[in-house]
């Protein structure tokens, strides 16, 4: 599949990645090759094969509904750039 | 042109687990900011989610209650987007294989008629944190206590045709989740939140119109108001030659309108994919049977039983069965006094009125069901009349006495049915009221019926409310007419 630079820009934006012009054209080539490989896989006949949700052949273990965590706010907030009144502060998000 | 409204609801129900859906942090409401946000909730590197078995059980119970297919295998997906109150950069949800498949809910409308609303599916997901936009020196404050709280998102089919139907559906969902005890259903605290999809189409047209999604409508009343406004807006727009844009709108209860949440972002692209940190959830038949065996009697079944076996009206049965607490209180009153209609009248009338006045829930009623049932029994066996019953009710409400019998005894409210005693009181009243007697005698026969009220009042007063009103009426008429 032929990827265009606009596709790369959009994917980068959605993932909040800063991609320079030089990098963008490189990614167009790299990602196109990956998509070519996907195209190749698509040619396989998967009729009757259940889609795979997880590579491990196992099922989810469940935990009992118990509170096991204690308040460690001070520890967690030590690496936060800005906190106030117990809140994490982030650049203003305008609704 | 005649228009038809088409409504679908997405209801987010906060599940009443003790801990979060993927971590052992507490879900208790009202804690200091970020004191209940652990490493998993914060999305710190290297953490792994482990699914809460109670969240799974609650989702399944809901599914069973709405006669839905429960998925033997359900899968968690990542819904990717960036927002500061979502520290992982994705919400863990179920996009492709939700735990609860198609089901249905029966709603009751004001005229007592019922309608089935189909449920498309319900899925488990985690809640995000809270953004506080008050001014923190131009910054936004983030509280992640709510992050990771289990939610059940219940998605209806677009089966509702009016704001009233939408409100009735929301109430039905509220009843079911509170009956099951899987949520406290507290809309003011956000335990139940609702997004409304609304569109209009010319009556008779098959194809749906373009819909708008109204976010975060957080009360039964707001659902009706938001829909009423939105329907009018869309019809006006189309009739003026415009067209509805598919968009997300926000309901503003202060101004009673919906507003576009304009974003310069392109259409959302959540890039869902199966969450590699969580394995498929597999449920077997034995597990489902076990949970089915634990289901309580549900509102629709109770409503039907109240109508068919206890003879309540459709309206009474519907109001009383809507809340499990009220239904169980009513059943206890009924089993004490044996008269369903009287029990329903007292629970919905005197009791509900008193509870509302003091903003109490029925679970915190100062009068117990046994006390109320006994009080009704004393009315039914003619120990007290209706007026005295209200006095006994008030006394019990205020804690003046343990039982109706005790209050009746202490206050001397026992009804006087002894004809001789009542006649004596009547004679006294007639003797004390010569002017009224003369007036009675001189008036037109058809007006006398009204005038007798004065004498009844005087006799009741003389008996301190304890005389049997029917007897007083009958005897008074005889005695007054004998004077003509």
PDB file of C-alpha atoms in Angstrom, chain B residues 35-178:
ATOM      1  CA  UNK B  35      -5.114   9.548  47.649  1.00  0.00           C
ATOM      2  CA  UNK B  36      -6.891   6.651  45.906  1.00  0.00           C
ATOM      3  CA  UNK B  37      -4.852   6.606  42.707  1.00  0.00           C
ATOM      4  CA  UNK B  38      -2.241   3.857  42.722  1.00  0.00           C
ATOM      5  CA  UNK B  39       0.560   3.072  40.269  1.00  0.00           C
ATOM      6  CA  UNK B  40      -1.829   1.130  37.984  1.00  0.00           C
ATOM      7  CA  UNK B  41      -4.361   3.973  37.918  1.00  0.00           C
ATOM      8  CA  UNK B  42      -1.578   6.473  37.195  1.00  0.00           C
ATOM      9  CA  UNK B  43      -0.331   4.393  34.278  1.00  0.00           C
ATOM     10  CA  UNK B  44       3.206   4.235  35.619  1.00  0.00           C
ATOM     11  CA  UNK B  45       5.635   2.145  33.566  1.00  0.00           C
ATOM     12  CA  UNK B  46       5.756  -1.572  34.253  1.00  0.00           C
ATOM     13  CA  UNK B  47       2.356  -1.969  35.912  1.00  0.00           C
ATOM     14  CA  UNK B  48      -0.148  -4.612  34.886  1.00  0.00           C
ATOM     15  CA  UNK B  49      -3.930  -4.571  35.231  1.00  0.00           C
ATOM     16  CA  UNK B  50      -5.695  -7.481  36.960  1.00  0.00           C
ATOM     17  CA  UNK B  51      -9.449  -7.694  36.446  1.00  0.00           C
ATOM     18  CA  UNK B  52     -11.800  -7.387  39.429  1.00  0.00           C
ATOM     19  CA  UNK B  53     -14.074 -10.474  39.657  1.00  0.00           C
ATOM     20  CA  UNK B  54     -16.874  -8.446  41.238  1.00  0.00           C
ATOM     21  CA  UNK B  55     -17.009  -6.060  38.264  1.00  0.00           C
ATOM     22  CA  UNK B  56     -17.428  -9.069  35.974  1.00  0.00           C
ATOM     23  CA  UNK B  57     -20.139 -10.587  38.184  1.00  0.00           C
ATOM     24  CA  UNK B  58     -22.053  -7.290  38.309  1.00  0.00           C
ATOM     25  CA  UNK B  59     -21.960  -6.864  34.540  1.00  0.00           C
ATOM     26  CA  UNK B  60     -23.238 -10.418  34.104  1.00  0.00           C
ATOM     27  CA  UNK B  61     -26.030  -9.871  36.651  1.00  0.00           C
ATOM     28  CA  UNK B  62     -27.176  -6.848  34.700  1.00  0.00           C
ATOM     29  CA  UNK B  63     -27.095  -8.861  31.481  1.00  0.00           C
ATOM     30  CA  UNK B  64     -29.173 -11.641  33.021  1.00  0.00           C
ATOM     31  CA  UNK B  65     -31.674  -9.089  34.365  1.00  0.00           C
ATOM     32  CA  UNK B  66     -32.290  -7.687  30.876  1.00  0.00           C
ATOM     33  CA  UNK B  67     -32.515 -11.160  29.305  1.00  0.00           C
ATOM     34  CA  UNK B  68     -29.344 -10.558  27.311  1.00  0.00           C
ATOM     35  CA  UNK B  69     -26.943 -13.019  25.788  1.00  0.00           C
ATOM     36  CA  UNK B  70     -23.821 -13.157  27.953  1.00  0.00           C
ATOM     37  CA  UNK B  71     -20.623 -13.489  25.941  1.00  0.00           C
ATOM     38  CA  UNK B  72     -18.788 -16.721  26.613  1.00  0.00           C
ATOM     39  CA  UNK B  73     -15.615 -14.872  25.604  1.00  0.00           C
ATOM     40  CA  UNK B  74     -15.226 -11.127  25.974  1.00  0.00           C
ATOM     41  CA  UNK B  75     -12.158  -9.064  25.173  1.00  0.00           C
ATOM     42  CA  UNK B  76     -10.774  -5.748  26.440  1.00  0.00           C
ATOM     43  CA  UNK B  77      -9.596  -3.194  23.899  1.00  0.00           C
ATOM     44  CA  UNK B  78      -7.637   0.016  24.172  1.00  0.00           C
ATOM     45  CA  UNK B  79      -9.381   3.222  23.123  1.00  0.00           C
ATOM     46  CA  UNK B  80      -6.561   5.624  22.419  1.00  0.00           C
ATOM     47  CA  UNK B  81      -6.802   9.363  23.009  1.00  0.00           C
ATOM     48  CA  UNK B  82      -4.911  12.050  24.855  1.00  0.00           C
ATOM     49  CA  UNK B  83      -6.372  13.948  27.763  1.00  0.00           C
ATOM     50  CA  UNK B  84      -4.689  14.827  31.060  1.00  0.00           C
ATOM     51  CA  UNK B  85      -7.222  12.926  33.176  1.00  0.00           C
ATOM     52  CA  UNK B  86      -6.398   9.733  31.258  1.00  0.00           C
ATOM     53  CA  UNK B  87      -2.788   9.114  32.272  1.00  0.00           C
ATOM     54  CA  UNK B  88      -2.260   5.903  30.270  1.00  0.00           C
ATOM     55  CA  UNK B  89      -3.175   7.599  26.990  1.00  0.00           C
ATOM     56  CA  UNK B  90      -5.909   5.017  26.440  1.00  0.00           C
ATOM     57  CA  UNK B  91      -9.077   3.883  28.115  1.00  0.00           C
ATOM     58  CA  UNK B  92      -9.428   0.163  28.615  1.00  0.00           C
ATOM     59  CA  UNK B  93     -12.848  -0.734  27.240  1.00  0.00           C
ATOM     60  CA  UNK B  94     -14.615  -3.442  25.228  1.00  0.00           C
ATOM     61  CA  UNK B  95     -15.192  -2.460  21.614  1.00  0.00           C
ATOM     62  CA  UNK B  96     -15.607  -5.660  19.646  1.00  0.00           C
ATOM     63  CA  UNK B  97     -16.532  -8.395  22.115  1.00  0.00           C
ATOM     64  CA  UNK B  98     -18.547  -6.834  24.946  1.00  0.00           C
ATOM     65  CA  UNK B  99     -19.489  -8.956  27.940  1.00  0.00           C
ATOM     66  CA  UNK B 100     -23.254  -8.356  27.570  1.00  0.00           C
ATOM     67  CA  UNK B 101     -24.912  -8.840  24.195  1.00  0.00           C
ATOM     68  CA  UNK B 102     -28.404  -7.860  22.942  1.00  0.00           C
ATOM     69  CA  UNK B 103     -31.175  -7.704  25.556  1.00  0.00           C
ATOM     70  CA  UNK B 104     -34.313  -5.722  26.346  1.00  0.00           C
ATOM     71  CA  UNK B 105     -35.944  -3.610  29.029  1.00  0.00           C
ATOM     72  CA  UNK B 106     -39.639  -3.021  29.541  1.00  0.00           C
ATOM     73  CA  UNK B 107     -40.599   0.562  30.329  1.00  0.00           C
ATOM     74  CA  UNK B 108     -43.904   1.805  31.744  1.00  0.00           C
ATOM     75  CA  UNK B 109     -45.325   5.063  30.461  1.00  0.00           C
ATOM     76  CA  UNK B 110     -47.485   7.518  32.395  1.00  0.00           C
ATOM     77  CA  UNK B 111     -50.732   6.082  31.027  1.00  0.00           C
ATOM     78  CA  UNK B 112     -49.725   2.665  32.367  1.00  0.00           C
ATOM     79  CA  UNK B 113     -48.915   1.203  28.946  1.00  0.00           C
ATOM     80  CA  UNK B 114     -45.641  -0.630  28.472  1.00  0.00           C
ATOM     81  CA  UNK B 115     -43.041  -0.734  25.714  1.00  0.00           C
ATOM     82  CA  UNK B 116     -39.959  -2.846  25.101  1.00  0.00           C
ATOM     83  CA  UNK B 117     -36.680  -1.024  24.499  1.00  0.00           C
ATOM     84  CA  UNK B 118     -33.923  -3.136  23.004  1.00  0.00           C
ATOM     85  CA  UNK B 119     -30.428  -3.025  24.438  1.00  0.00           C
ATOM     86  CA  UNK B 120     -27.726  -3.233  21.809  1.00  0.00           C
ATOM     87  CA  UNK B 121     -25.027  -4.353  24.246  1.00  0.00           C
ATOM     88  CA  UNK B 122     -23.354  -3.417  27.532  1.00  0.00           C
ATOM     89  CA  UNK B 123     -19.606  -3.389  28.087  1.00  0.00           C
ATOM     90  CA  UNK B 124     -17.143  -2.981  30.931  1.00  0.00           C
ATOM     91  CA  UNK B 125     -14.680  -0.121  30.951  1.00  0.00           C
ATOM     92  CA  UNK B 126     -12.721   2.100  33.305  1.00  0.00           C
ATOM     93  CA  UNK B 127     -13.614   5.652  34.246  1.00  0.00           C
ATOM     94  CA  UNK B 128     -11.187   8.540  33.740  1.00  0.00           C
ATOM     95  CA  UNK B 129     -10.052  11.025  36.384  1.00  0.00           C
ATOM     96  CA  UNK B 130     -11.448  14.507  36.916  1.00  0.00           C
ATOM     97  CA  UNK B 131     -10.167  17.764  35.464  1.00  0.00           C
ATOM     98  CA  UNK B 132     -10.732  20.822  37.605  1.00  0.00           C
ATOM     99  CA  UNK B 133     -10.744  23.931  35.486  1.00  0.00           C
ATOM    100  CA  UNK B 134     -10.896  26.466  38.295  1.00  0.00           C
ATOM    101  CA  UNK B 135      -7.941  28.718  38.099  1.00  0.00           C
ATOM    102  CA  UNK B 136      -4.719  27.194  39.338  1.00  0.00           C
ATOM    103  CA  UNK B 137      -2.498  30.043  38.086  1.00  0.00           C
ATOM    104  CA  UNK B 138      -3.723  29.387  34.556  1.00  0.00           C
ATOM    105  CA  UNK B 139      -3.326  25.618  34.905  1.00  0.00           C
ATOM    106  CA  UNK B 140      -5.759  22.719  35.205  1.00  0.00           C
ATOM    107  CA  UNK B 141      -5.865  20.510  38.313  1.00  0.00           C
ATOM    108  CA  UNK B 142      -6.124  16.749  37.899  1.00  0.00           C
ATOM    109  CA  UNK B 143      -7.623  14.355  40.447  1.00  0.00           C
ATOM    110  CA  UNK B 144      -7.155  10.713  39.503  1.00  0.00           C
ATOM    111  CA  UNK B 145      -9.142   9.116  42.331  1.00  0.00           C
ATOM    112  CA  UNK B 146     -11.917   8.238  39.874  1.00  0.00           C
ATOM    113  CA  UNK B 147      -9.489   6.845  37.269  1.00  0.00           C
ATOM    114  CA  UNK B 148     -10.011   3.090  37.022  1.00  0.00           C
ATOM    115  CA  UNK B 149     -13.441   3.013  38.661  1.00  0.00           C
ATOM    116  CA  UNK B 150     -15.450   0.266  36.940  1.00  0.00           C
ATOM    117  CA  UNK B 151     -18.192   1.408  34.591  1.00  0.00           C
ATOM    118  CA  UNK B 152     -20.834  -0.569  32.779  1.00  0.00           C
ATOM    119  CA  UNK B 153     -21.823   1.279  29.616  1.00  0.00           C
ATOM    120  CA  UNK B 154     -25.319   0.264  28.558  1.00  0.00           C
ATOM    121  CA  UNK B 155     -26.116   1.123  24.945  1.00  0.00           C
ATOM    122  CA  UNK B 156     -29.750   1.081  23.826  1.00  0.00           C
ATOM    123  CA  UNK B 157     -31.096   0.686  20.318  1.00  0.00           C
ATOM    124  CA  UNK B 158     -32.696   3.897  18.934  1.00  0.00           C
ATOM    125  CA  UNK B 159     -36.101   2.659  20.109  1.00  0.00           C
ATOM    126  CA  UNK B 160     -37.407   5.650  22.025  1.00  0.00           C
ATOM    127  CA  UNK B 161     -39.781   8.123  20.364  1.00  0.00           C
ATOM    128  CA  UNK B 162     -40.222  10.848  22.966  1.00  0.00           C
ATOM    129  CA  UNK B 163     -38.474  12.556  25.865  1.00  0.00           C
ATOM    130  CA  UNK B 164     -40.923  10.826  28.219  1.00  0.00           C
ATOM    131  CA  UNK B 165     -39.956   7.404  26.870  1.00  0.00           C
ATOM    132  CA  UNK B 166     -36.275   8.243  27.277  1.00  0.00           C
ATOM    133  CA  UNK B 167     -36.830   9.297  30.899  1.00  0.00           C
ATOM    134  CA  UNK B 168     -38.873   6.132  31.544  1.00  0.00           C
ATOM    135  CA  UNK B 169     -36.055   4.022  30.076  1.00  0.00           C
ATOM    136  CA  UNK B 170     -33.462   5.746  32.257  1.00  0.00           C
ATOM    137  CA  UNK B 171     -35.665   5.143  35.305  1.00  0.00           C
ATOM    138  CA  UNK B 172     -36.045   1.485  34.354  1.00  0.00           C
ATOM    139  CA  UNK B 173     -32.262   1.089  34.108  1.00  0.00           C
ATOM    140  CA  UNK B 174     -31.901   2.905  37.424  1.00  0.00           C
ATOM    141  CA  UNK B 175     -34.402   0.518  39.056  1.00  0.00           C
ATOM    142  CA  UNK B 176     -32.653  -2.553  37.683  1.00  0.00           C
ATOM    143  CA  UNK B 177     -29.142  -1.572  38.776  1.00  0.00           C
ATOM    144  CA  UNK B 178     -30.282  -0.515  42.244  1.00  0.00           C
TER     145      UNK B 178
END
